[in-house]
């Protein structure tokens, strides 16, 4: 027996947990992030001091951002290793909710350890306690229940043992993983207990690779053999399984083209013969044309979000679906023939069972060449001495990176441009969080990625709107000595939502950063906001690029910099110069059914035209 506080026992327990897959072990909780206050400073905070050698600690500035950093680390680690996040009670705890939702939606493991009130209730209420007259046991931490894959409140020391084991089981489970929350009342954290040595001993959790059922493989092979125009849609599950080689082998042997979701982009390099580009609303014309003509869609590790399916309008009547997914819930989507298995194991089984099956479908390669020419046009720089467009920024970066570089983005117009245009060179170069598309994710995620991939250039690409949401972790990058690179694209407002607003009759209302006149109307003058100075004030080295020529030099400088470096540039709008190709498929954003404004009336007519193409595949 070891007599320790609950917090000390939890830290020691977490430090002894490992995952193992394919014979390789990984530490499950590699570090703990924390902002301390009452509710965790005397419990978890003291325990982290007690066992500083066993459990590394990272100091964050914002609780939501700490979760984003942990998620970035987990994604870069292919879900085999994760971080914990500890907070005080009250606002510190509720700040976790957005990050927890992002983690769970993207199926990425993170352990949340929010402080909670007093289990023994010596004073009631205590500072920051939510009083619920009909339920005395409810606290603000219950906000985390719907966004957690596992939730428990540890009201007695001995309750930690089953709760901690259950929490780790979920974190290491490729089917159930996501945010896991252990709410820790502050008095219980500090309470001592005699812990069995077995609880504190080193423990390894095997990350399963379930093989497919033989009957399901046989049915899948029949579908593929019968198909004349099959298309593979590869999602993030390919990457998390490490199934890239298995996908490449299947595609090359069968000549089935492969389109990719945001999470799957990069599982085949952009120049692979079978890679056709992104799928759906932000995809390529090549992939979407194949989708519209397909008779069998083979989804591998994808959730079929509305961006992927173009809100149910992309695939033709009569198309069949075959879904390979480790999660039965996703495998049955679109009324598909399910193949429930680990992606690598399922792809390998299909390849072996198909044998020499091969269907020549080279007619789409000319379409791929046409799309690449459109990418070249968007990247082209006729004049190096003018402000760059957003696609030109990507084009300049494209000329500088190698397969070592990692690009991170989540929100705004950049995810669409990246999905259409970016030429992914390695399986983990493209890191766009599009399950939750959370503004403010990029900078803290870059920190997590840099911790998981030391020595590699890590780029956080952000617009001005996203930057203003969550710049504070720049201080953390400076403190940790992590040479992340931040590219700030200044377009004086929410460009993505502004464009969407215009298309749906909202007339770009409230989407630009502009002065108001005395009557309350927005004027044309931009606000005198200096984001470059702001980044510099937080400790970053800042390079300002006023022209494409400046940008090329600044990006090259930043790439080799050994300190956190920001490249700031004001972009030209697509209204005056060529930008990225427009959306290649529809996306459902309901428009006002009645209005007196002509823009909304016209937008509704366009909406009604598109919505008639929606199909429910049964």
PDB file of N, CA, C and O in Angstrom, residues 407-445:
ATOM      1  N   UNK A 407       1.291  21.713 -41.890  1.00  0.00           N
ATOM      2  CA  UNK A 407       0.428  22.892 -41.980  1.00  0.00           C
ATOM      3  C   UNK A 407      -0.816  22.683 -41.136  1.00  0.00           C
ATOM      4  O   UNK A 407      -1.473  21.638 -41.240  1.00  0.00           O
ATOM      5  N   UNK A 408      -1.169  23.697 -40.333  1.00  0.00           N
ATOM      6  CA  UNK A 408      -2.310  23.588 -39.436  1.00  0.00           C
ATOM      7  C   UNK A 408      -3.296  24.709 -39.722  1.00  0.00           C
ATOM      8  O   UNK A 408      -2.917  25.872 -39.858  1.00  0.00           O
ATOM      9  N   UNK A 409      -4.570  24.338 -39.822  1.00  0.00           N
ATOM     10  CA  UNK A 409      -5.626  25.310 -40.032  1.00  0.00           C
ATOM     11  C   UNK A 409      -6.929  24.709 -39.533  1.00  0.00           C
ATOM     12  O   UNK A 409      -7.022  23.507 -39.297  1.00  0.00           O
ATOM     13  N   UNK A 410      -7.947  25.561 -39.361  1.00  0.00           N
ATOM     14  CA  UNK A 410      -9.216  25.037 -38.861  1.00  0.00           C
ATOM     15  C   UNK A 410     -10.430  25.791 -39.356  1.00  0.00           C
ATOM     16  O   UNK A 410     -11.493  25.192 -39.501  1.00  0.00           O
ATOM     17  N   UNK A 411     -10.335  27.090 -39.587  1.00  0.00           N
ATOM     18  CA  UNK A 411     -11.559  27.855 -39.818  1.00  0.00           C
ATOM     19  C   UNK A 411     -11.303  29.003 -40.779  1.00  0.00           C
ATOM     20  O   UNK A 411     -10.170  29.369 -41.067  1.00  0.00           O
ATOM     21  N   UNK A 412     -12.420  29.576 -41.254  1.00  0.00           N
ATOM     22  CA  UNK A 412     -12.340  30.679 -42.201  1.00  0.00           C
ATOM     23  C   UNK A 412     -12.379  30.172 -43.632  1.00  0.00           C
ATOM     24  O   UNK A 412     -12.876  29.077 -43.923  1.00  0.00           O
ATOM     25  N   UNK A 413     -11.829  30.962 -44.539  1.00  0.00           N
ATOM     26  CA  UNK A 413     -11.800  30.555 -45.947  1.00  0.00           C
ATOM     27  C   UNK A 413     -10.617  29.666 -46.264  1.00  0.00           C
ATOM     28  O   UNK A 413     -10.592  29.010 -47.317  1.00  0.00           O
ATOM     29  N   UNK A 414      -9.624  29.614 -45.377  1.00  0.00           N
ATOM     30  CA  UNK A 414      -8.438  28.811 -45.649  1.00  0.00           C
ATOM     31  C   UNK A 414      -8.720  27.313 -45.772  1.00  0.00           C
ATOM     32  O   UNK A 414      -8.125  26.654 -46.634  1.00  0.00           O
ATOM     33  N   UNK A 415      -9.599  26.699 -44.950  1.00  0.00           N
ATOM     34  CA  UNK A 415      -9.831  25.261 -45.137  1.00  0.00           C
ATOM     35  C   UNK A 415     -10.298  24.918 -46.546  1.00  0.00           C
ATOM     36  O   UNK A 415      -9.881  23.903 -47.109  1.00  0.00           O
ATOM     37  N   UNK A 416     -11.172  25.750 -47.127  1.00  0.00           N
ATOM     38  CA  UNK A 416     -11.624  25.492 -48.483  1.00  0.00           C
ATOM     39  C   UNK A 416     -10.502  25.619 -49.486  1.00  0.00           C
ATOM     40  O   UNK A 416     -10.331  24.769 -50.375  1.00  0.00           O
ATOM     41  N   UNK A 417      -9.703  26.690 -49.367  1.00  0.00           N
ATOM     42  CA  UNK A 417      -8.589  26.877 -50.288  1.00  0.00           C
ATOM     43  C   UNK A 417      -7.565  25.753 -50.149  1.00  0.00           C
ATOM     44  O   UNK A 417      -7.029  25.241 -51.142  1.00  0.00           O
ATOM     45  N   UNK A 418      -7.280  25.364 -48.919  1.00  0.00           N
ATOM     46  CA  UNK A 418      -6.300  24.303 -48.698  1.00  0.00           C
ATOM     47  C   UNK A 418      -6.785  22.966 -49.247  1.00  0.00           C
ATOM     48  O   UNK A 418      -6.019  22.227 -49.883  1.00  0.00           O
ATOM     49  N   UNK A 419      -8.046  22.635 -48.992  1.00  0.00           N
ATOM     50  CA  UNK A 419      -8.567  21.359 -49.473  1.00  0.00           C
ATOM     51  C   UNK A 419      -8.530  21.287 -50.999  1.00  0.00           C
ATOM     52  O   UNK A 419      -8.216  20.241 -51.574  1.00  0.00           O
ATOM     53  N   UNK A 420      -8.811  22.398 -51.649  1.00  0.00           N
ATOM     54  CA  UNK A 420      -8.790  22.431 -53.112  1.00  0.00           C
ATOM     55  C   UNK A 420      -7.370  22.468 -53.671  1.00  0.00           C
ATOM     56  O   UNK A 420      -7.072  21.802 -54.671  1.00  0.00           O
ATOM     57  N   UNK A 421      -6.515  23.265 -53.035  1.00  0.00           N
ATOM     58  CA  UNK A 421      -5.262  23.647 -53.683  1.00  0.00           C
ATOM     59  C   UNK A 421      -4.010  22.984 -53.139  1.00  0.00           C
ATOM     60  O   UNK A 421      -3.044  22.791 -53.898  1.00  0.00           O
ATOM     61  N   UNK A 422      -3.983  22.676 -51.848  1.00  0.00           N
ATOM     62  CA  UNK A 422      -2.708  22.273 -51.259  1.00  0.00           C
ATOM     63  C   UNK A 422      -2.231  20.931 -51.801  1.00  0.00           C
ATOM     64  O   UNK A 422      -3.014  19.985 -51.943  1.00  0.00           O
ATOM     65  N   UNK A 423      -0.944  20.845 -52.058  1.00  0.00           N
ATOM     66  CA  UNK A 423      -0.313  19.640 -52.600  1.00  0.00           C
ATOM     67  C   UNK A 423       0.410  18.918 -51.467  1.00  0.00           C
ATOM     68  O   UNK A 423       1.579  19.180 -51.191  1.00  0.00           O
ATOM     69  N   UNK A 424      -0.307  18.025 -50.825  1.00  0.00           N
ATOM     70  CA  UNK A 424       0.237  17.331 -49.652  1.00  0.00           C
ATOM     71  C   UNK A 424       1.324  16.366 -50.083  1.00  0.00           C
ATOM     72  O   UNK A 424       1.113  15.520 -50.952  1.00  0.00           O
ATOM     73  N   UNK A 425       2.473  16.469 -49.435  1.00  0.00           N
ATOM     74  CA  UNK A 425       3.633  15.661 -49.802  1.00  0.00           C
ATOM     75  C   UNK A 425       3.867  14.482 -48.880  1.00  0.00           C
ATOM     76  O   UNK A 425       4.629  13.575 -49.215  1.00  0.00           O
ATOM     77  N   UNK A 426       3.282  14.515 -47.678  1.00  0.00           N
ATOM     78  CA  UNK A 426       3.470  13.420 -46.734  1.00  0.00           C
ATOM     79  C   UNK A 426       2.154  13.145 -46.031  1.00  0.00           C
ATOM     80  O   UNK A 426       1.221  13.950 -46.075  1.00  0.00           O
ATOM     81  N   UNK A 427       2.084  12.028 -45.365  1.00  0.00           N
ATOM     82  CA  UNK A 427       0.819  11.596 -44.768  1.00  0.00           C
ATOM     83  C   UNK A 427       0.360  12.494 -43.633  1.00  0.00           C
ATOM     84  O   UNK A 427      -0.835  12.551 -43.339  1.00  0.00           O
ATOM     85  N   UNK A 428       1.287  13.199 -42.989  1.00  0.00           N
ATOM     86  CA  UNK A 428       0.889  14.033 -41.853  1.00  0.00           C
ATOM     87  C   UNK A 428       1.168  15.514 -42.080  1.00  0.00           C
ATOM     88  O   UNK A 428       1.176  16.296 -41.135  1.00  0.00           O
ATOM     89  N   UNK A 429       1.369  15.915 -43.335  1.00  0.00           N
ATOM     90  CA  UNK A 429       1.641  17.328 -43.590  1.00  0.00           C
ATOM     91  C   UNK A 429       0.395  18.192 -43.456  1.00  0.00           C
ATOM     92  O   UNK A 429       0.463  19.338 -43.030  1.00  0.00           O
ATOM     93  N   UNK A 430      -0.745  17.642 -43.811  1.00  0.00           N
ATOM     94  CA  UNK A 430      -1.991  18.403 -43.885  1.00  0.00           C
ATOM     95  C   UNK A 430      -2.790  18.200 -42.612  1.00  0.00           C
ATOM     96  O   UNK A 430      -3.319  17.124 -42.355  1.00  0.00           O
ATOM     97  N   UNK A 431      -2.861  19.233 -41.772  1.00  0.00           N
ATOM     98  CA  UNK A 431      -3.534  19.138 -40.478  1.00  0.00           C
ATOM     99  C   UNK A 431      -4.598  20.229 -40.428  1.00  0.00           C
ATOM    100  O   UNK A 431      -4.362  21.336 -39.923  1.00  0.00           O
ATOM    101  N   UNK A 432      -5.763  19.935 -40.989  1.00  0.00           N
ATOM    102  CA  UNK A 432      -6.886  20.870 -40.958  1.00  0.00           C
ATOM    103  C   UNK A 432      -7.980  20.265 -40.087  1.00  0.00           C
ATOM    104  O   UNK A 432      -8.484  19.180 -40.380  1.00  0.00           O
ATOM    105  N   UNK A 433      -8.296  20.955 -38.995  1.00  0.00           N
ATOM    106  CA  UNK A 433      -9.330  20.490 -38.071  1.00  0.00           C
ATOM    107  C   UNK A 433     -10.668  20.956 -38.622  1.00  0.00           C
ATOM    108  O   UNK A 433     -11.035  22.115 -38.466  1.00  0.00           O
ATOM    109  N   UNK A 434     -11.408  20.038 -39.267  1.00  0.00           N
ATOM    110  CA  UNK A 434     -12.667  20.451 -39.875  1.00  0.00           C
ATOM    111  C   UNK A 434     -13.867  19.686 -39.349  1.00  0.00           C
ATOM    112  O   UNK A 434     -14.947  19.746 -39.922  1.00  0.00           O
ATOM    113  N   UNK A 435     -13.664  18.938 -38.262  1.00  0.00           N
ATOM    114  CA  UNK A 435     -14.810  18.325 -37.621  1.00  0.00           C
ATOM    115  C   UNK A 435     -15.608  19.354 -36.835  1.00  0.00           C
ATOM    116  O   UNK A 435     -16.840  19.359 -36.854  1.00  0.00           O
ATOM    117  N   UNK A 436     -14.893  20.255 -36.160  1.00  0.00           N
ATOM    118  CA  UNK A 436     -15.529  21.328 -35.382  1.00  0.00           C
ATOM    119  C   UNK A 436     -15.229  22.690 -35.985  1.00  0.00           C
ATOM    120  O   UNK A 436     -15.893  23.668 -35.652  1.00  0.00           O
ATOM    121  N   UNK A 437     -14.217  22.758 -36.836  1.00  0.00           N
ATOM    122  CA  UNK A 437     -13.812  23.994 -37.515  1.00  0.00           C
ATOM    123  C   UNK A 437     -13.797  25.153 -36.532  1.00  0.00           C
ATOM    124  O   UNK A 437     -14.523  26.129 -36.671  1.00  0.00           O
ATOM    125  N   UNK A 438     -12.918  25.040 -35.544  1.00  0.00           N
ATOM    126  CA  UNK A 438     -12.933  25.952 -34.401  1.00  0.00           C
ATOM    127  C   UNK A 438     -11.933  27.085 -34.589  1.00  0.00           C
ATOM    128  O   UNK A 438     -10.714  26.845 -34.637  1.00  0.00           O
ATOM    129  N   UNK A 439     -12.437  28.316 -34.684  1.00  0.00           N
ATOM    130  CA  UNK A 439     -11.552  29.473 -34.712  1.00  0.00           C
ATOM    131  C   UNK A 439     -10.729  29.505 -33.425  1.00  0.00           C
ATOM    132  O   UNK A 439     -11.248  29.284 -32.336  1.00  0.00           O
ATOM    133  N   UNK A 440      -9.445  29.781 -33.573  1.00  0.00           N
ATOM    134  CA  UNK A 440      -8.554  29.813 -32.424  1.00  0.00           C
ATOM    135  C   UNK A 440      -7.841  28.518 -32.159  1.00  0.00           C
ATOM    136  O   UNK A 440      -7.049  28.422 -31.214  1.00  0.00           O
ATOM    137  N   UNK A 441      -8.078  27.499 -32.974  1.00  0.00           N
ATOM    138  CA  UNK A 441      -7.428  26.197 -32.779  1.00  0.00           C
ATOM    139  C   UNK A 441      -5.967  26.213 -33.202  1.00  0.00           C
ATOM    140  O   UNK A 441      -5.118  25.550 -32.601  1.00  0.00           O
ATOM    141  N   UNK A 442      -5.650  26.954 -34.254  1.00  0.00           N
ATOM    142  CA  UNK A 442      -4.401  26.747 -34.981  1.00  0.00           C
ATOM    143  C   UNK A 442      -3.137  26.982 -34.151  1.00  0.00           C
ATOM    144  O   UNK A 442      -2.206  26.173 -34.181  1.00  0.00           O
ATOM    145  N   UNK A 443      -3.069  28.100 -33.437  1.00  0.00           N
ATOM    146  CA  UNK A 443      -1.830  28.429 -32.726  1.00  0.00           C
ATOM    147  C   UNK A 443      -1.547  27.437 -31.598  1.00  0.00           C
ATOM    148  O   UNK A 443      -0.445  26.884 -31.522  1.00  0.00           O
ATOM    149  N   UNK A 444      -2.511  27.169 -30.703  1.00  0.00           N
ATOM    150  CA  UNK A 444      -2.216  26.162 -29.677  1.00  0.00           C
ATOM    151  C   UNK A 444      -1.992  24.772 -30.260  1.00  0.00           C
ATOM    152  O   UNK A 444      -1.151  24.015 -29.753  1.00  0.00           O
ATOM    153  N   UNK A 445      -2.724  24.418 -31.320  1.00  0.00           N
ATOM    154  CA  UNK A 445      -2.501  23.108 -31.930  1.00  0.00           C
ATOM    155  C   UNK A 445      -1.089  22.994 -32.468  1.00  0.00           C
ATOM    156  O   UNK A 445      -0.466  21.923 -32.405  1.00  0.00           O
TER     157      UNK A 445
END
